[in-house]
XYZ file of C-alpha atoms in Angstrom:
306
model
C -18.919 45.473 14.684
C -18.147 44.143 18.154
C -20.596 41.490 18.412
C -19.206 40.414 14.527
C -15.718 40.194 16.023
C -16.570 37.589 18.666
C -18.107 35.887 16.206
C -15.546 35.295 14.244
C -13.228 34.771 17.096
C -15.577 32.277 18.456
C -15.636 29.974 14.720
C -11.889 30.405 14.619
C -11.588 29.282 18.101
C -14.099 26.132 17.287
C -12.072 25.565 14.111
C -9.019 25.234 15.978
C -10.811 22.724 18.311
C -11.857 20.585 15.503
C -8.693 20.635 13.935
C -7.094 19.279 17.374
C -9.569 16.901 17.987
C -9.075 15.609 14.704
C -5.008 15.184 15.306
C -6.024 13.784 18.315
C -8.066 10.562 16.773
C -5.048 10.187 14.235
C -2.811 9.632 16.871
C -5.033 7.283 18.491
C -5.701 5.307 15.793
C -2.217 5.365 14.281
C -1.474 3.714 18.065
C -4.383 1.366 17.897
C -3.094 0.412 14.383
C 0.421 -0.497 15.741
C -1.204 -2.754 18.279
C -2.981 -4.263 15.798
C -0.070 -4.908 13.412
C -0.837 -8.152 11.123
C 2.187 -9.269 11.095
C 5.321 -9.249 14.028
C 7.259 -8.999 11.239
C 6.937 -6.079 9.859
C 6.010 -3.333 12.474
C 5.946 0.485 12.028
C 8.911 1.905 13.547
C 8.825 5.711 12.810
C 12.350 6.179 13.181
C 14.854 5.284 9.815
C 17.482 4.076 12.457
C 15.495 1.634 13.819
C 13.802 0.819 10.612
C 17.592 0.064 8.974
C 18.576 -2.505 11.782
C 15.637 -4.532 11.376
C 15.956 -4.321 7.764
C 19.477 -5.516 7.685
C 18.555 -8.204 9.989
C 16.344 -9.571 7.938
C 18.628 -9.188 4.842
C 21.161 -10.909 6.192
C 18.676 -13.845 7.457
C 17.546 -14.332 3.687
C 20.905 -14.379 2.472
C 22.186 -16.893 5.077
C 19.133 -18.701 3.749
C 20.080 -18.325 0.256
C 23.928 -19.534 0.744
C 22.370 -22.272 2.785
C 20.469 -23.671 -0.338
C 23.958 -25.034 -1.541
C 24.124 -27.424 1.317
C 20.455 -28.398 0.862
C 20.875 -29.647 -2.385
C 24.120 -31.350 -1.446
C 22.544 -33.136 1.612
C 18.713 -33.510 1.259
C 17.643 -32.356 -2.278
C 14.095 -32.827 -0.834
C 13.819 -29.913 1.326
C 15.147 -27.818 -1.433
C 11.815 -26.805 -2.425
C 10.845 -25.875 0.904
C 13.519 -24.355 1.398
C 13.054 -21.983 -1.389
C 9.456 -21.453 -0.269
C 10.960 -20.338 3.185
C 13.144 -18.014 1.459
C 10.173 -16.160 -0.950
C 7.776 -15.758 1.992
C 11.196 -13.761 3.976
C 11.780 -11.811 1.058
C 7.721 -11.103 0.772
C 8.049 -9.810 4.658
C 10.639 -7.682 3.676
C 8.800 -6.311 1.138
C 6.030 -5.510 3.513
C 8.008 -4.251 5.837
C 9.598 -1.289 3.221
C 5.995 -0.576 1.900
C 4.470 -0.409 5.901
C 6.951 2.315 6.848
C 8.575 4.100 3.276
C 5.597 7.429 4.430
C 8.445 8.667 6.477
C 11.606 7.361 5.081
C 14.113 9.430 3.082
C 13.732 8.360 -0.731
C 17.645 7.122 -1.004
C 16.467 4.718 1.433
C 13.430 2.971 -0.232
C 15.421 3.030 -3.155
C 18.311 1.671 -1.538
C 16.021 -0.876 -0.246
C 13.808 -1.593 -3.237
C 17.388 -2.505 -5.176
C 18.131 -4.775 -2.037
C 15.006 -6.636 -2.434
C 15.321 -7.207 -6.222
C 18.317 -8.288 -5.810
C 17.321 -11.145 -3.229
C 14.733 -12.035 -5.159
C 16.925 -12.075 -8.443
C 18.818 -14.516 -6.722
C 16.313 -16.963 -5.672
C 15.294 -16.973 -9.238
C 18.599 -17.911 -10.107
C 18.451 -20.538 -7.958
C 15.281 -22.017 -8.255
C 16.093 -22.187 -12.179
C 19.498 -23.847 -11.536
C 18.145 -26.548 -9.385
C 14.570 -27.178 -10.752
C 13.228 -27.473 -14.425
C 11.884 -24.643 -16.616
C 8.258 -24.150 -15.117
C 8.189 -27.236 -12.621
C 8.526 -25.307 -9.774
C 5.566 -23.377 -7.968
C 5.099 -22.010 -4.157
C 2.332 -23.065 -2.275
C -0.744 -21.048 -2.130
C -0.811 -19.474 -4.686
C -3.108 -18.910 -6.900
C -2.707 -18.856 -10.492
C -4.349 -16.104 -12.159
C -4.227 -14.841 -15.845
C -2.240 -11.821 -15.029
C 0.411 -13.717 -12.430
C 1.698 -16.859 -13.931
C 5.313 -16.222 -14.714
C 6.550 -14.436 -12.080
C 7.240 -14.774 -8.003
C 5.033 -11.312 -7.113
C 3.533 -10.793 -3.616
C -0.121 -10.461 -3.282
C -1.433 -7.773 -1.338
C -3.623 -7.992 1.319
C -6.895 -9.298 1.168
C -9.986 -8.079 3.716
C -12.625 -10.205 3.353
C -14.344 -9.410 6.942
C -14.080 -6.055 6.647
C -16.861 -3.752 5.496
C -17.588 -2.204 2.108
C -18.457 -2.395 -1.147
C -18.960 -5.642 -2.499
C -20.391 -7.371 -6.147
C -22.126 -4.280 -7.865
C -22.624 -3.366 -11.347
C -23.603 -0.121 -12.690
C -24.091 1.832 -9.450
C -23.487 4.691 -7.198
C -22.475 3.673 -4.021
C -21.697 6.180 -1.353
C -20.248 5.737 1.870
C -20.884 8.117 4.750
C -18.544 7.907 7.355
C -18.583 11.461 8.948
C -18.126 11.822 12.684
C -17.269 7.677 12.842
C -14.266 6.030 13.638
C -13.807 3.512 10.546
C -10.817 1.053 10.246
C -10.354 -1.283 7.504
C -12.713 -0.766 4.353
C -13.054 -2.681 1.565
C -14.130 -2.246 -2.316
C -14.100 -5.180 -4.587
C -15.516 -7.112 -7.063
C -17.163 -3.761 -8.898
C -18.237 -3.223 -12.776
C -18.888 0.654 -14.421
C -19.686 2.209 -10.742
C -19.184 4.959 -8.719
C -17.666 4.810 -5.293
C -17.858 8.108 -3.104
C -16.136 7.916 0.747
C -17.081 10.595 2.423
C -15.167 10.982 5.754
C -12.172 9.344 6.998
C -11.272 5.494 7.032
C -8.133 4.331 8.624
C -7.021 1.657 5.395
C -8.361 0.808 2.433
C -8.621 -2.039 -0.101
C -9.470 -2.159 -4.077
C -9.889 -5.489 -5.701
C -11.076 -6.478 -8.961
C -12.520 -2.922 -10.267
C -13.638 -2.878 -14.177
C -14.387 0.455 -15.563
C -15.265 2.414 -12.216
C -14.007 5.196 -10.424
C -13.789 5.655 -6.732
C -13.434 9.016 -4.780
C -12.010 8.899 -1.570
C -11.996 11.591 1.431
C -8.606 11.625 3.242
C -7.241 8.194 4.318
C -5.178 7.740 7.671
C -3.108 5.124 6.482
C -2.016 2.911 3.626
C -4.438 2.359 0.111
C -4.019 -1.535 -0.915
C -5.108 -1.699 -5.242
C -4.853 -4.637 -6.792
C -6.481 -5.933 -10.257
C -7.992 -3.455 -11.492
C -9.054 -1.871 -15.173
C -10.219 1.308 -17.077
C -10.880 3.264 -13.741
C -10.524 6.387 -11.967
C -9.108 7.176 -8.507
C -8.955 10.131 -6.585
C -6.752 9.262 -3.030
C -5.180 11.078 -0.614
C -3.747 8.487 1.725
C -0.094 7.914 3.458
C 1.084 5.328 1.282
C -0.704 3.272 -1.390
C 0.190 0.125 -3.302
C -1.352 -0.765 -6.657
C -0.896 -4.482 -8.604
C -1.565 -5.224 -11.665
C -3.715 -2.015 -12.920
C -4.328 -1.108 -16.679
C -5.709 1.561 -18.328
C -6.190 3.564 -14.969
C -5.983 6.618 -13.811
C -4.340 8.186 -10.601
C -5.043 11.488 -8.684
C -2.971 11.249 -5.751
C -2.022 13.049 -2.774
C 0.521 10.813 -0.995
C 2.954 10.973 2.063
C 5.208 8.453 0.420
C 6.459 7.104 -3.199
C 3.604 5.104 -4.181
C 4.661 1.600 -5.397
C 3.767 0.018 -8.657
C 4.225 -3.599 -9.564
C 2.643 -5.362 -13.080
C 0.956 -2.661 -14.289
C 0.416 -0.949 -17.994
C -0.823 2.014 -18.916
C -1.397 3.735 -15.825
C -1.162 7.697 -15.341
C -0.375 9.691 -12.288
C -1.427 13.519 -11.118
C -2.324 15.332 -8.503
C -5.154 15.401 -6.299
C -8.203 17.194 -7.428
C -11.007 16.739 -4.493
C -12.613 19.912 -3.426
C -15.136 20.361 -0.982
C -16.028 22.562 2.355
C -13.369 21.123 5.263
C -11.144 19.497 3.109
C -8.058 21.586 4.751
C -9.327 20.439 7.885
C -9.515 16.968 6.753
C -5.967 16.971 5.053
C -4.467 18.174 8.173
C -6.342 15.873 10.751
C -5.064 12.990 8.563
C -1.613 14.491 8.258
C -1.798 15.172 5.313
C -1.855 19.113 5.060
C 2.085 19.302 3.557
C 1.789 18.911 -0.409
C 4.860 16.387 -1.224
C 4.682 15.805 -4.984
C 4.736 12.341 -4.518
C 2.475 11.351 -7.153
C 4.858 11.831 -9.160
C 7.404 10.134 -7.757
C 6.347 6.460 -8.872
C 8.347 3.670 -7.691
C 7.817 0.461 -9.563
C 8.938 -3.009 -8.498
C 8.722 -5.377 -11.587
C 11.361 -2.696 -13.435
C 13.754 -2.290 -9.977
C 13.505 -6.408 -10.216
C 14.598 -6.556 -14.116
C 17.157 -3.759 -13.547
């Protein structure tokens, strides 16, 4: 009975190792990842004060730039339409800037914020219709697509360098990532397959998914979805975004609201995954504390017609 004692002392005490080592690599890589931010714009601040100041700065930038447009016409018509352009790739910033950092903000403020940007963005409709002709008026680059050609919406991010999963139809594809340190991964361009991520990736991105489903392992960061149809997702992730998605299903376990924008038909529930070390793997991503967020949907193209 002894000897069984230390035993079990001993896996509890190499449990608790794991588990540490574990929070330690998520705080290196969340640091690594703020190093590496994309854009200057639109950092992770971790703190809702600081977060607030740097959102109000750049609200009141894009409304100085809206109020500015008057003059414009007045003076140099010309630069109108640059100046409008300007104005959409601000508010798009802005955008970015709520999704990067709503995991840890308190819900009255991304919906406080959320309003604030479809309100901004509202108004450069107004003016853009006020000034220029019924459908004469486009930003530069971007692309027209069958599901985007009405409306001012902000693409997500696209990883083209990054590895993953790329132009496959009809198969089981299975990423093993156990023991690595993965950042970016990427999953696009799939028809009727099966994706299964097995270990821990720091961000990943969906694009252009017909009738698949894709299981994913605990992610350290944000989920980026965008165009996808009749599929099946089971994520546990910080944040995650999702564009134009129909006829999908969502089994989530999320840190923050997740954000919807042009999507139909689209269901959300909890996470279902279940598999030896998956507390483990929940808490090493910081994910261990169940928020119900899945449920908490926030969607952007109804906060812009409201």
């Amino acid at each position: 009975m002894e000897e069984s004692k230390e035993e079990a002392e001993a896996a509890l005490q190499k449990k608790y190792s794991s588990i540490v080592e574990q929070l330690n690599k998520r705080h290196q890589s969340r640091s690594d990842n703020n190093n590496e931010s994309e854009s200057s714009s639109s950092p992770a601040f971790e703190s809702t004060s600081s977060f607030l100041t740097r959102f109000s700065n750049l609200k009141s930038s894009i409304e100085s730039q809206l109020t500015h447009s008057h003059s414009v016409s007045s003076s140099d018509p010309s630069q109108l339409k640059p100046q409008f352009e300007q104005i959409s790739t601000s508010i798009s910033h802005l955008q970015k800037l709520v999704a990067e950092n709503s995991y840890f903000l308190p819900s009255y403020d991304v919906r406080s914020s959320l309003k604030t940007i479809a309100d901004l963005t509202h108004t450069l409709e107004t003016l853009i219709s006020q000034f220029f002709p019924k459908k004469k008026f486009s930003f530069k680059n971007k692309a027209a697509t069958k599901k985007d050609t009405t409306n001012n919406n902000t693409p997500l991010p696209l990883n083209r360098d990054s590895p993953g999963f790329r132009n496959k139809s009809g198969e089981l594809l299975v990423g093993d990532f156990r023991g690595l340190e993965v950042g970016k991964f990427t999953v696009s361009d799939l028809n009727s397959c099966e994706v299964r991520i097995i270990g821990c990736v720091r961000m990943l991105f969906v694009h252009r998914l017909k009738d698949s489903r894709v299981y994913v392992e605990p992610v350290m960061g944000s989920v980026y979805i965008e165009d996808v149809e009749g599929c099946v997702f089971a994520i546990a992730s910080h944040q995650i975004r999702i564009h134009a998605a129909t006829r999908s299903d969502f089994y989530l376990r999320v840190k923050s609201r997740p954000i919807i924008e042009d999507s139909n038909e689209v269901r959300f529930v909890s996470y279902y995954l279940r598999y030896e070390g998956i507390k483990e793997d929940l808490c090493g991503a910081g994910l261990d504390a169940e928020t119900r967020n899945w449920g908490n949907v926030d969607d952007f193209k109804w906060l812009r017609a409201v």
